[in-house]
């Protein structure tokens, strides 16, 4: 048998599971010989951090292999791992394991009833047990898509993983049993990307780091605060590559919504005043501190660059000043909360092959864009038009290796679509089950090449059911955003490729709504008041959608200094024509009729994302 190339650093139990899987013929041997530690993904399930879930994605065979440690032990007789659509318990798809006679010899594929009161055993059993190495271990596999209408297909977006456990044995004699009544310590949910790219290790041995943090900030008693710190990097300013960055969250959970580090793009000899305070009062000299170096948002962990690329900093022409920006979210106006958060940057002296960079795609942060109330999934699209990439990208194009999707409270689905010569290519990133509290930077398994003349369209869908007023674009947490931060190489001058509706189009729209539809609009009061003066009936919602989809743009094709590229008239730019209906997610099965995945709640394109 071929020798299994598994790192000695892997936990021995997982190695034995992998060996058992391979010996059972569930993974082809030529795939098995290439198993590495980076294919093993781990998360803690319970608050005591004792129940560990480890999984491995077998992309060629479209299987996921799971191992659960301490789910069943001397205290607990059964354990269930569930796959929920958006975190709700009803209709959650479960794999249930039970210990009897000192062995875990019961394995059931089941699902929660629509009212959540019963667990119904599935007619098709798809949770396949594999070898175990200890009494407290559960190991099984499941296909991405089982072609079972009662199973939830695995996808590459955010997965909502439900878990529960119990001390008393379950009564499994019938085809269903009552949902167990459990204490809060014995059930829960985690968010993760199940079908994810392999993790990345730093190959260099000599890695240094620097911490960029705020100091003893008393978070203001405002709903939204952007806090800035200007810091000078110390030590030798030789040219280096950043290879990883990670958050340092040092306050109560939930107050820090996102953070960014910017470089001050100016001559190396220019001094920037040191500053720490509200970003609104930033010194004028610090306005040049706008080139993105690192970023983090709620739910994310560390981000590691691929071995061929690193983010450059330092050198004889490099200004040593940087700006840390922290977005505090304080909806309850809590007082006396002290924060010392920031980010840790890891770097190496030996330069890698490519300089990497970050580019913003999507919508401008502006109240020119609005979302009507009472909508299930209203779409807004931000365009990076072909004319911009044609001017700004090198002839050989760029390779995108990472992506972070970003909205505020109402975002429920985000995607960036890729077009070349009028034809749609594979999406850059897509999350049909987006959660604004889980905004990790994701490595892309397929690293798409974006060429000059390509168009990128980032669309965000918003759920405003229950809201009485229109939601506007803007910086506040109660406003909305639609952004995709893409990490790519080689670095270019293109920092921002975003859009909004053109000023003329919006003025004409408000004039039309005032005169033809007799809406309560006074243009002198500003955009927000105009939008708020509209009665959002279905025809008016459709008119707004049509205007955003078809009318000219105000295009931001910007360098890192904030100035637009020359060579095109960006105000009034034509909108990129794209099919309104995005392609369906990949499935190998033919599904007919109403399934577990489809409910009565579908968006305006017929996509059932709830």
Coordinates of C-alpha atoms in Angstrom, one line a residue:
X1 CA 0.0 0.0 0.0
X2 CA 1.3 3.5 -0.8
X3 CA 2.8 5.3 2.1
X4 CA 0.5 8.0 3.6
X5 CA 2.2 11.4 3.6
X6 CA 0.8 12.8 6.7
X7 CA 2.7 15.3 8.8
X8 CA 4.0 14.1 12.1
X9 CA 2.2 17.1 13.6
X10 CA -1.2 15.7 12.9
X11 CA -3.1 14.3 15.9
X12 CA -2.6 10.6 16.0
X13 CA -6.4 9.9 16.2
X14 CA -7.1 11.8 13.0
X15 CA -4.2 10.0 11.3
X16 CA -5.8 6.6 12.2
X17 CA -9.1 7.8 10.9
X18 CA -7.5 8.8 7.6
X19 CA -5.8 5.4 7.4
X20 CA -9.0 3.7 8.1
X21 CA -10.8 5.7 5.4
X22 CA -8.1 5.0 2.9
X23 CA -8.0 1.3 3.7
X24 CA -11.8 1.1 3.3
X25 CA -11.5 2.4 -0.2
X26 CA -13.4 5.6 0.3
X27 CA -10.5 7.7 -1.0
X28 CA -8.6 6.8 -4.0
X29 CA -5.0 5.9 -3.2
X30 CA -3.5 8.5 -5.5
X31 CA -5.5 11.2 -3.6
X32 CA -4.6 9.6 -0.2
X33 CA -0.8 9.9 -0.8
X34 CA -1.2 13.6 -0.9
X35 CA -3.0 14.2 2.4
X36 CA -1.4 17.0 4.3
X37 CA -2.1 18.8 7.7
X38 CA -3.5 21.8 5.8
X39 CA -6.5 19.7 4.7
X40 CA -7.6 19.2 8.3
X41 CA -9.9 21.9 9.6
X42 CA -10.8 22.2 13.2
X43 CA -13.3 24.0 15.4
X44 CA -14.5 23.8 19.0
X45 CA -18.2 23.2 19.4
X46 CA -19.1 23.6 23.1
X47 CA -18.5 26.6 25.6
X48 CA -16.0 24.4 27.7
X49 CA -13.9 23.8 24.5
X50 CA -13.8 20.1 25.1
X51 CA -15.9 18.9 22.1
X52 CA -13.7 19.2 19.0
X53 CA -14.9 18.9 15.4
X54 CA -12.2 18.1 12.8
X55 CA -13.1 17.6 9.1
X56 CA -11.4 17.0 5.8
X57 CA -12.9 17.8 2.3
X58 CA -12.4 15.2 -0.4
X59 CA -13.0 17.3 -3.5
X60 CA -12.5 14.6 -6.1
X61 CA -15.0 12.3 -4.6
X62 CA -17.2 15.1 -3.1
X63 CA -17.2 13.7 0.4
X64 CA -16.6 15.3 3.8
X65 CA -15.0 13.2 6.5
X66 CA -15.8 14.2 10.1
X67 CA -14.3 13.4 13.4
X68 CA -15.9 14.5 16.8
X69 CA -13.9 14.1 20.0
X70 CA -15.6 14.0 23.4
X71 CA -19.1 14.3 21.9
X72 CA -19.9 11.0 23.6
X73 CA -18.1 10.1 26.8
X74 CA -18.8 8.6 30.3
X75 CA -21.5 11.3 30.9
X76 CA -23.1 11.6 27.5
X77 CA -24.8 8.7 25.7
X78 CA -25.6 10.3 22.4
X79 CA -24.5 13.2 20.2
X80 CA -26.0 14.8 17.1
X81 CA -24.3 17.0 14.5
X82 CA -26.8 19.0 12.3
X83 CA -26.7 21.1 9.2
X84 CA -29.1 24.0 9.3
X85 CA -30.2 26.4 6.5
X86 CA -29.8 29.6 8.5
X87 CA -29.5 28.5 12.0
X88 CA -33.1 27.6 12.7
X89 CA -33.8 24.2 14.4
X90 CA -36.8 23.1 12.3
X91 CA -35.8 21.1 9.3
X92 CA -32.2 20.8 10.4
X93 CA -30.5 17.8 8.9
X94 CA -28.9 15.6 11.6
X95 CA -26.4 12.8 11.9
X96 CA -27.1 11.1 15.3
X97 CA -24.8 8.7 17.1
X98 CA -25.6 6.7 20.3
X99 CA -23.5 4.5 22.6
X100 CA -25.0 1.2 23.7
X101 CA -23.1 -1.6 25.4
X102 CA -20.0 0.6 25.7
X103 CA -19.8 1.0 21.9
X104 CA -21.0 3.8 19.6
X105 CA -23.0 1.4 17.4
X106 CA -26.0 3.4 16.5
X107 CA -25.8 5.9 13.6
X108 CA -28.9 7.6 12.3
X109 CA -29.6 10.1 9.5
X110 CA -32.6 12.2 10.6
X111 CA -34.1 15.6 10.4
X112 CA -36.2 17.9 12.6
X113 CA -39.8 18.3 11.9
X114 CA -41.2 21.6 10.5
X115 CA -42.4 22.6 14.0
X116 CA -39.2 21.4 15.6
X117 CA -41.0 19.1 18.0
X118 CA -39.9 15.8 16.6
X119 CA -36.8 14.2 15.1
X120 CA -37.8 12.1 12.0
X121 CA -35.6 9.3 10.8
X122 CA -34.7 9.6 7.2
X123 CA -35.8 6.9 4.7
X124 CA -32.3 7.3 3.1
X125 CA -29.4 6.9 5.4
X126 CA -26.4 9.0 4.3
X127 CA -24.3 9.4 7.5
X128 CA -21.7 6.7 6.9
X129 CA -19.7 5.6 9.9
X130 CA -16.0 4.9 9.5
X131 CA -13.3 3.4 11.8
X132 CA -12.9 4.8 15.3
X133 CA -9.8 4.7 17.5
X134 CA -11.3 5.5 21.0
X135 CA -14.5 5.3 22.9
X136 CA -15.0 9.1 22.9
X137 CA -14.6 9.5 19.2
X138 CA -17.2 9.6 16.4
X139 CA -16.0 9.4 12.8
X140 CA -18.2 9.4 9.7
X141 CA -18.5 10.7 6.2
X142 CA -21.2 12.3 4.1
X143 CA -21.5 13.4 0.4
X144 CA -21.7 17.0 -0.5
X145 CA -25.1 16.3 -2.1
X146 CA -26.9 13.1 -1.3
X147 CA -29.7 13.6 -3.8
X148 CA -32.0 13.1 -0.8
X149 CA -34.7 15.8 -0.6
X150 CA -34.6 15.6 3.2
X151 CA -30.8 16.3 3.4
X152 CA -29.2 19.7 3.2
X153 CA -26.6 19.9 0.5
X154 CA -23.2 21.1 1.5
X155 CA -22.0 24.3 -0.2
X156 CA -19.0 26.7 -0.2
X157 CA -20.8 29.5 1.7
X158 CA -21.5 29.9 5.4
X159 CA -22.8 26.7 7.0
X160 CA -24.7 26.8 10.2
X161 CA -23.7 23.7 12.3
X162 CA -26.0 22.7 15.0
X163 CA -25.0 20.2 17.7
X164 CA -26.7 18.6 20.7
X165 CA -26.0 15.8 23.2
X166 CA -27.8 14.0 26.0
X167 CA -27.2 11.7 28.9
X168 CA -30.3 9.5 28.6
X169 CA -30.5 7.0 25.6
X170 CA -32.8 8.1 22.8
X171 CA -35.9 6.0 22.2
X172 CA -35.3 4.9 18.6
X173 CA -37.9 2.2 18.1
X174 CA -40.2 4.2 15.8
X175 CA -39.5 6.3 12.7
X176 CA -39.6 9.4 14.8
X177 CA -39.1 10.5 18.4
X178 CA -39.7 13.7 20.4
X179 CA -37.1 16.4 20.3
X180 CA -35.1 16.0 23.5
X181 CA -35.5 18.7 26.2
X182 CA -31.9 19.8 26.9
X183 CA -30.1 22.3 29.1
X184 CA -28.4 25.2 27.3
X185 CA -25.0 23.6 28.0
X186 CA -25.9 20.6 25.8
X187 CA -26.8 22.2 22.5
X188 CA -25.5 25.1 20.4
X189 CA -24.5 26.3 16.9
X190 CA -21.3 27.4 15.2
X191 CA -20.7 29.1 11.9
X192 CA -18.1 27.9 9.5
X193 CA -17.2 27.4 5.8
X194 CA -17.4 23.6 5.6
X195 CA -16.3 23.3 1.9
X196 CA -13.2 25.4 2.2
X197 CA -9.8 25.6 0.6
X198 CA -6.8 24.0 2.3
X199 CA -5.3 26.1 5.0
X200 CA -1.9 27.7 4.4
X201 CA 1.3 27.4 6.4
X202 CA 4.2 29.9 6.5
X203 CA 7.2 28.1 5.0
X204 CA 9.8 30.6 6.2
X205 CA 11.4 29.9 9.6
X206 CA 12.4 33.5 10.5
X207 CA 9.1 35.3 11.0
X208 CA 8.9 38.6 12.9
X209 CA 5.8 40.5 14.0
X210 CA 4.6 43.9 15.0
X211 CA 1.4 44.8 16.9
X212 CA -0.7 47.7 15.9
X213 CA -3.2 48.4 18.7
X214 CA -5.2 51.2 20.3
X215 CA -4.5 52.0 23.9
X216 CA -7.1 52.2 26.7
X217 CA -9.9 53.6 24.4
X218 CA -13.1 54.3 26.3
X219 CA -15.6 53.4 23.6
X220 CA -17.9 56.4 23.0
X221 CA -21.5 56.1 23.9
X222 CA -22.6 56.4 20.3
X223 CA -24.2 53.9 18.0
X224 CA -21.2 54.0 15.6
X225 CA -17.7 55.2 16.1
X226 CA -14.7 55.1 13.8
X227 CA -11.5 55.4 15.9
X228 CA -8.2 56.1 14.3
X229 CA -4.6 55.8 15.4
X230 CA -1.5 57.0 13.5
X231 CA 1.6 55.0 14.4
X232 CA 5.2 55.2 13.1
X233 CA 6.8 51.8 12.3
X234 CA 10.1 51.6 14.2
X235 CA 13.3 49.8 13.3
X236 CA 15.0 49.3 9.9
X237 CA 12.7 50.2 7.0
X238 CA 14.2 47.6 4.6
X239 CA 11.7 46.2 2.1
X240 CA 9.9 43.2 3.6
X241 CA 6.8 41.0 2.9
X242 CA 3.8 40.7 5.2
X243 CA 2.9 37.0 5.2
X244 CA 0.1 36.9 7.8
X245 CA -2.1 39.1 9.9
X246 CA -4.5 38.3 12.8
X247 CA -6.9 40.2 15.1
X248 CA -6.1 41.1 18.7
X249 CA -9.5 41.6 20.3
X250 CA -9.1 43.0 23.8
X251 CA -12.6 44.2 24.9
X252 CA -16.0 42.7 25.5
X253 CA -17.3 40.7 22.6
X254 CA -19.3 42.5 19.9
X255 CA -18.1 46.0 20.3
X256 CA -15.3 45.8 17.6
X257 CA -17.1 45.3 14.3
X258 CA -14.2 45.6 11.9
X259 CA -10.6 47.0 11.7
X260 CA -8.4 48.1 8.9
X261 CA -4.7 49.1 8.7
X262 CA -3.8 51.7 6.0
X263 CA -0.4 52.8 4.8
X264 CA 0.3 56.5 4.4
X265 CA 1.1 56.9 0.7
X266 CA 3.5 59.9 0.5
X267 CA 7.2 60.6 0.3
X268 CA 9.4 58.8 2.8
X269 CA 10.6 62.1 4.3
X270 CA 7.1 63.4 5.2
X271 CA 6.2 63.3 8.9
X272 CA 2.6 62.5 9.8
X273 CA 1.4 63.8 13.2
X274 CA 0.9 61.0 15.7
X275 CA -2.8 60.8 16.6
X276 CA -5.4 58.7 18.4
X277 CA -9.0 59.7 18.4
X278 CA -12.2 59.9 16.4
X279 CA -11.5 59.5 12.7
X280 CA -13.6 62.6 12.0
X281 CA -10.9 64.7 13.6
X282 CA -8.0 63.1 11.8
X283 CA -5.2 65.6 11.0
X284 CA -5.3 66.8 7.4
X285 CA -1.8 65.3 6.9
X286 CA -3.1 61.9 7.6
X287 CA -5.6 61.9 4.8
X288 CA -2.9 60.2 2.6
X289 CA -3.1 57.2 4.9
X290 CA -5.6 55.3 2.7
X291 CA -3.9 52.3 1.1
X292 CA -5.2 49.1 2.6
X293 CA -2.6 46.8 4.2
X294 CA -4.7 44.5 6.4
X295 CA -8.3 44.2 7.4
X296 CA -10.5 42.1 9.8
X297 CA -14.3 41.8 10.5
X298 CA -16.4 40.0 13.0
X299 CA -16.1 36.2 12.6
X300 CA -12.7 36.2 10.9
X301 CA -9.5 34.8 12.3
X302 CA -5.9 35.1 10.9
X303 CA -5.3 35.4 7.2
X304 CA -2.1 33.8 5.7
X305 CA -0.8 34.7 2.3
X306 CA 0.0 32.0 -0.3
X307 CA 3.7 31.0 -0.4
X308 CA 4.3 32.8 -3.7
X309 CA 3.1 36.3 -2.5
X310 CA 3.3 38.8 0.3
X311 CA 2.2 42.3 1.0
X312 CA 5.1 44.6 0.6
X313 CA 6.2 47.3 3.1
X314 CA 9.4 49.1 3.8
X315 CA 12.2 50.2 1.6
X316 CA 14.1 53.5 1.0
X317 CA 11.0 55.2 -0.6
X318 CA 8.5 53.9 2.0
X319 CA 6.8 56.3 4.4
X320 CA 7.0 54.7 7.9
X321 CA 3.6 55.9 9.1
X322 CA 0.4 53.7 9.1
X323 CA -3.2 54.3 10.3
X324 CA -5.3 51.8 12.3
X325 CA -9.0 52.3 12.0
X326 CA -11.4 50.5 14.4
X327 CA -15.2 50.5 13.8
X328 CA -16.9 50.3 17.2
X329 CA -20.6 49.2 17.3
X330 CA -22.4 50.3 20.5
X331 CA -26.1 50.1 19.8
X332 CA -27.0 49.9 23.5
X333 CA -24.9 53.0 24.2
X334 CA -23.0 51.2 26.9
X335 CA -20.6 53.4 28.9
X336 CA -17.2 52.7 30.5
X337 CA -16.1 49.9 28.0
X338 CA -12.4 50.0 27.5
X339 CA -10.7 48.6 24.4
X340 CA -7.1 47.8 23.5
X341 CA -7.7 45.9 20.2
X342 CA -5.8 46.0 17.0
X343 CA -3.9 43.6 14.7
X344 CA -0.7 41.6 14.6
X345 CA 1.3 41.7 11.4
X346 CA 3.8 38.9 10.7
X347 CA 6.5 39.5 8.1
X348 CA 9.7 38.0 6.5
X349 CA 12.9 39.6 5.3
X350 CA 13.3 37.4 2.2
X351 CA 10.9 38.7 -0.5
X352 CA 8.5 36.3 -2.2
X353 CA 7.9 36.1 -6.0
X354 CA 4.9 38.5 -6.1
X355 CA 3.9 41.7 -4.3
X356 CA 0.2 41.3 -3.2
X357 CA -2.4 44.0 -2.7
X358 CA -6.0 44.5 -1.7
X359 CA -8.8 45.9 -3.9
X360 CA -12.3 47.1 -2.9
X361 CA -15.2 46.0 -5.2
X362 CA -18.8 46.8 -4.8
X363 CA -20.8 49.9 -3.9
X364 CA -19.6 53.3 -2.7
X365 CA -20.5 54.2 0.9
X366 CA -23.2 56.7 -0.1
X367 CA -26.8 57.5 0.5
X368 CA -27.4 57.6 -3.2
X369 CA -28.2 53.9 -2.8
X370 CA -31.3 52.8 -0.8
X371 CA -33.2 49.6 0.2
X372 CA -37.0 49.8 0.5
X373 CA -38.6 48.4 3.7
X374 CA -40.4 45.1 3.8
X375 CA -38.2 43.3 1.3
X376 CA -37.2 39.7 1.5
X377 CA -34.0 40.0 -0.5
X378 CA -33.7 43.3 -2.3
X379 CA -30.5 43.4 -4.5
X380 CA -28.0 46.2 -5.0
X381 CA -25.1 45.8 -7.4
X382 CA -21.7 47.6 -7.5
X383 CA -19.8 47.5 -10.7
X384 CA -16.1 47.3 -11.6
X385 CA -16.7 48.0 -15.3
X386 CA -14.6 46.7 -18.2
X387 CA -13.3 50.2 -19.0
X388 CA -11.7 50.4 -15.5
X389 CA -9.9 47.0 -15.6
X390 CA -8.8 47.8 -19.2
X391 CA -7.0 50.9 -18.1
X392 CA -5.8 49.8 -14.7
X393 CA -4.7 46.2 -14.9
X394 CA -1.5 44.8 -16.5
X395 CA -1.7 42.9 -19.7
X396 CA -1.1 39.6 -18.0
X397 CA -3.9 40.3 -15.5
X398 CA -4.1 39.6 -11.8
X399 CA -4.6 36.4 -9.7
X400 CA -7.2 36.7 -7.0
X401 CA -6.5 34.4 -4.0
X402 CA -8.6 35.7 -1.2
X403 CA -12.0 37.4 -0.6
X404 CA -13.9 39.0 2.2
X405 CA -17.6 39.8 1.7
X406 CA -19.0 42.6 3.8
X407 CA -22.4 44.1 4.6
X408 CA -24.0 45.5 7.7
X409 CA -27.1 44.2 9.6
X410 CA -29.5 43.4 6.7
X411 CA -27.2 41.6 4.2
X412 CA -28.2 38.0 3.7
X413 CA -26.5 37.0 0.4
X414 CA -23.5 38.3 -1.4
X415 CA -21.7 37.4 -4.6
X416 CA -19.1 38.8 -7.1
X417 CA -19.7 37.7 -10.7
X418 CA -17.0 37.7 -13.4
X419 CA -17.6 38.6 -17.0
X420 CA -15.3 38.6 -20.1
X421 CA -16.4 39.6 -23.5
X422 CA -20.0 39.4 -22.5
X423 CA -19.7 35.8 -21.2
X424 CA -20.0 34.8 -17.5
X425 CA -17.1 33.0 -15.9
X426 CA -16.8 31.3 -12.6
X427 CA -17.8 33.6 -9.7
X428 CA -15.0 35.2 -7.7
X429 CA -16.9 34.5 -4.4
X430 CA -20.4 33.7 -3.4
X431 CA -22.3 33.2 -0.1
X432 CA -26.0 32.4 -0.5
X433 CA -26.2 32.1 3.3
X434 CA -24.2 35.1 4.3
X435 CA -24.1 36.1 8.0
X436 CA -22.9 39.6 8.9
X437 CA -21.5 38.4 12.2
X438 CA -19.2 35.9 10.4
X439 CA -17.1 37.8 7.9
X440 CA -14.0 35.8 7.5
X441 CA -11.4 36.4 4.7
X442 CA -11.7 33.2 2.6
X443 CA -8.9 31.7 0.6
X444 CA -10.2 30.9 -2.9
X445 CA -9.8 27.2 -3.9
X446 CA -9.9 28.3 -7.6
X447 CA -7.7 31.4 -8.0
X448 CA -9.4 33.2 -10.8
X449 CA -7.4 35.4 -13.3
X450 CA -8.9 38.8 -14.0
X451 CA -7.7 40.3 -17.3
X452 CA -7.8 43.8 -18.6
X453 CA -11.4 44.4 -20.0
X454 CA -13.0 42.0 -17.6
X455 CA -16.0 43.2 -15.6
X456 CA -16.8 42.3 -11.9
X457 CA -20.3 42.8 -10.5
X458 CA -20.8 42.5 -6.7
X459 CA -24.4 42.0 -5.7
X460 CA -25.7 42.1 -2.1
X461 CA -29.2 41.0 -1.1
X462 CA -30.9 42.7 1.9
X463 CA -33.7 41.5 4.1
X464 CA -35.7 44.5 5.4
X465 CA -38.8 42.7 6.6
X466 CA -40.0 44.3 9.8
X467 CA -38.4 47.7 9.0
X468 CA -40.7 50.6 8.5
X469 CA -38.3 53.1 6.9
X470 CA -36.0 53.0 3.9
X471 CA -32.4 51.8 4.6
X472 CA -29.6 54.0 3.1
X473 CA -26.1 53.3 2.2
X474 CA -23.4 54.8 4.5
X475 CA -20.9 54.3 7.2
X476 CA -23.1 53.8 10.2
X477 CA -23.9 50.3 11.3
X478 CA -27.6 51.1 10.8
X479 CA -26.8 52.1 7.2
X480 CA -25.8 49.4 4.6
X481 CA -22.7 48.5 2.7
X482 CA -21.9 46.1 -0.1
X483 CA -18.2 45.3 -0.5
X484 CA -15.9 42.6 -1.5
X485 CA -12.3 43.1 -0.4
X486 CA -10.2 40.9 -2.8
X487 CA -6.6 40.0 -2.2
X488 CA -4.6 39.5 -5.3
X489 CA -1.2 39.6 -7.0
X490 CA 0.8 41.2 -8.7
X491 CA 0.0 44.5 -7.0
X492 CA -1.3 47.3 -9.1
X493 CA -2.3 51.0 -8.6
X494 CA -6.0 50.0 -8.7
X495 CA -7.2 50.3 -5.1
X496 CA -10.9 50.8 -5.5
X497 CA -13.3 49.7 -8.3
X498 CA -16.8 50.6 -7.1
X499 CA -19.9 52.4 -8.2
X500 CA -23.1 54.1 -7.4
X501 CA -26.0 55.4 -9.5
X502 CA -25.0 58.6 -11.3
X503 CA -26.0 62.0 -9.8
X504 CA -28.0 62.9 -12.9
X505 CA -29.9 59.6 -12.9
X506 CA -30.8 60.0 -9.2
X507 CA -31.9 63.6 -9.7
X508 CA -34.1 62.6 -12.7
X509 CA -35.6 59.7 -10.6
X510 CA -36.6 62.0 -7.7
X511 CA -38.1 64.5 -10.1
X512 CA -40.1 61.7 -11.8
X513 CA -41.3 60.3 -8.5
X514 CA -42.4 63.8 -7.4
X515 CA -44.2 65.0 -10.5
X516 CA -45.5 61.7 -12.1
X517 CA -46.1 59.6 -9.0
X518 CA -46.9 62.6 -6.7
X519 CA -44.5 61.5 -3.9
X520 CA -43.7 63.7 -1.0
X521 CA -40.2 64.7 -2.2
X522 CA -38.4 68.0 -1.6
X523 CA -35.0 67.8 -3.4
X524 CA -33.7 70.7 -1.3
X525 CA -33.8 68.5 1.8
X526 CA -31.2 66.0 0.4
X527 CA -31.2 62.4 -0.8
X528 CA -32.2 60.8 2.6
X529 CA -35.3 62.9 2.9
X530 CA -36.3 62.2 -0.7
X531 CA -36.0 58.5 -0.3
X532 CA -37.9 58.7 3.0
X533 CA -40.7 60.7 1.3
X534 CA -41.6 57.8 -1.1
X535 CA -44.4 55.4 -0.3
X536 CA -42.8 52.0 -1.0
X537 CA -45.5 50.1 -2.8
X538 CA -44.5 47.2 -5.0
X539 CA -44.6 49.3 -8.2
X540 CA -42.3 51.8 -6.6
X541 CA -39.9 49.1 -5.4
X542 CA -39.8 47.7 -8.9
X543 CA -39.1 51.2 -10.4
X544 CA -36.2 51.7 -8.0
X545 CA -34.7 48.2 -8.9
X546 CA -35.1 49.0 -12.6
X547 CA -33.3 52.4 -12.2
X548 CA -30.4 50.8 -10.3
X549 CA -30.1 48.0 -12.9
X550 CA -30.2 49.9 -16.1
X551 CA -29.2 53.5 -15.7
X552 CA -25.7 55.1 -15.9
X553 CA -23.2 54.9 -13.0
X554 CA -20.9 57.2 -11.1
X555 CA -17.8 55.0 -11.3
X556 CA -14.9 55.1 -8.8
X557 CA -11.9 53.6 -10.7
X558 CA -9.4 54.9 -8.1
X559 CA -5.7 54.8 -7.3
X560 CA -4.6 54.4 -3.7
X561 CA -4.3 58.3 -3.4
X562 CA -8.0 58.5 -4.0
X563 CA -7.8 60.0 -7.5
X564 CA -9.5 58.3 -10.5
X565 CA -7.5 56.9 -13.3
X566 CA -7.4 59.1 -16.4
X567 CA -8.6 57.9 -19.8
X568 CA -12.4 57.6 -19.4
X569 CA -15.4 59.7 -18.4
X570 CA -16.3 57.9 -15.1
X571 CA -19.4 60.0 -14.3
X572 CA -22.3 58.7 -16.3
X573 CA -20.5 55.5 -17.2
X574 CA -22.6 52.8 -18.8
X575 CA -23.8 49.9 -16.5
X576 CA -22.4 46.5 -17.3
X577 CA -25.1 44.4 -18.9
X578 CA -25.4 41.1 -17.1
X579 CA -28.0 38.4 -16.8
X580 CA -30.2 39.3 -13.8
X581 CA -30.6 35.7 -12.7
X582 CA -27.2 34.4 -11.4
X583 CA -26.4 30.8 -12.2
X584 CA -27.7 28.2 -9.8
X585 CA -25.3 26.7 -7.3
X586 CA -23.7 23.5 -8.5
X587 CA -25.6 20.3 -7.8
X588 CA -25.1 16.8 -9.2
X589 CA -28.7 15.8 -8.5
X590 CA -32.0 16.4 -10.2
X591 CA -34.5 17.6 -7.7
X592 CA -38.2 17.9 -8.3
X593 CA -41.0 19.3 -6.3
X594 CA -40.9 21.0 -2.9
X595 CA -37.8 19.9 -0.9
X596 CA -36.2 20.6 2.4
X597 CA -34.2 23.3 0.8
X598 CA -37.2 25.2 -0.7
X599 CA -39.7 27.1 1.3
X600 CA -42.3 29.7 0.6
X601 CA -39.7 32.5 1.1
X602 CA -38.0 33.1 -2.2
X603 CA -36.4 36.3 -3.5
X604 CA -37.5 38.3 -6.6
X605 CA -35.5 36.0 -8.9
X606 CA -37.1 32.8 -7.5
X607 CA -34.0 31.9 -5.5
X608 CA -35.1 30.3 -2.2
X609 CA -32.4 31.5 0.1
X610 CA -34.4 30.9 3.3

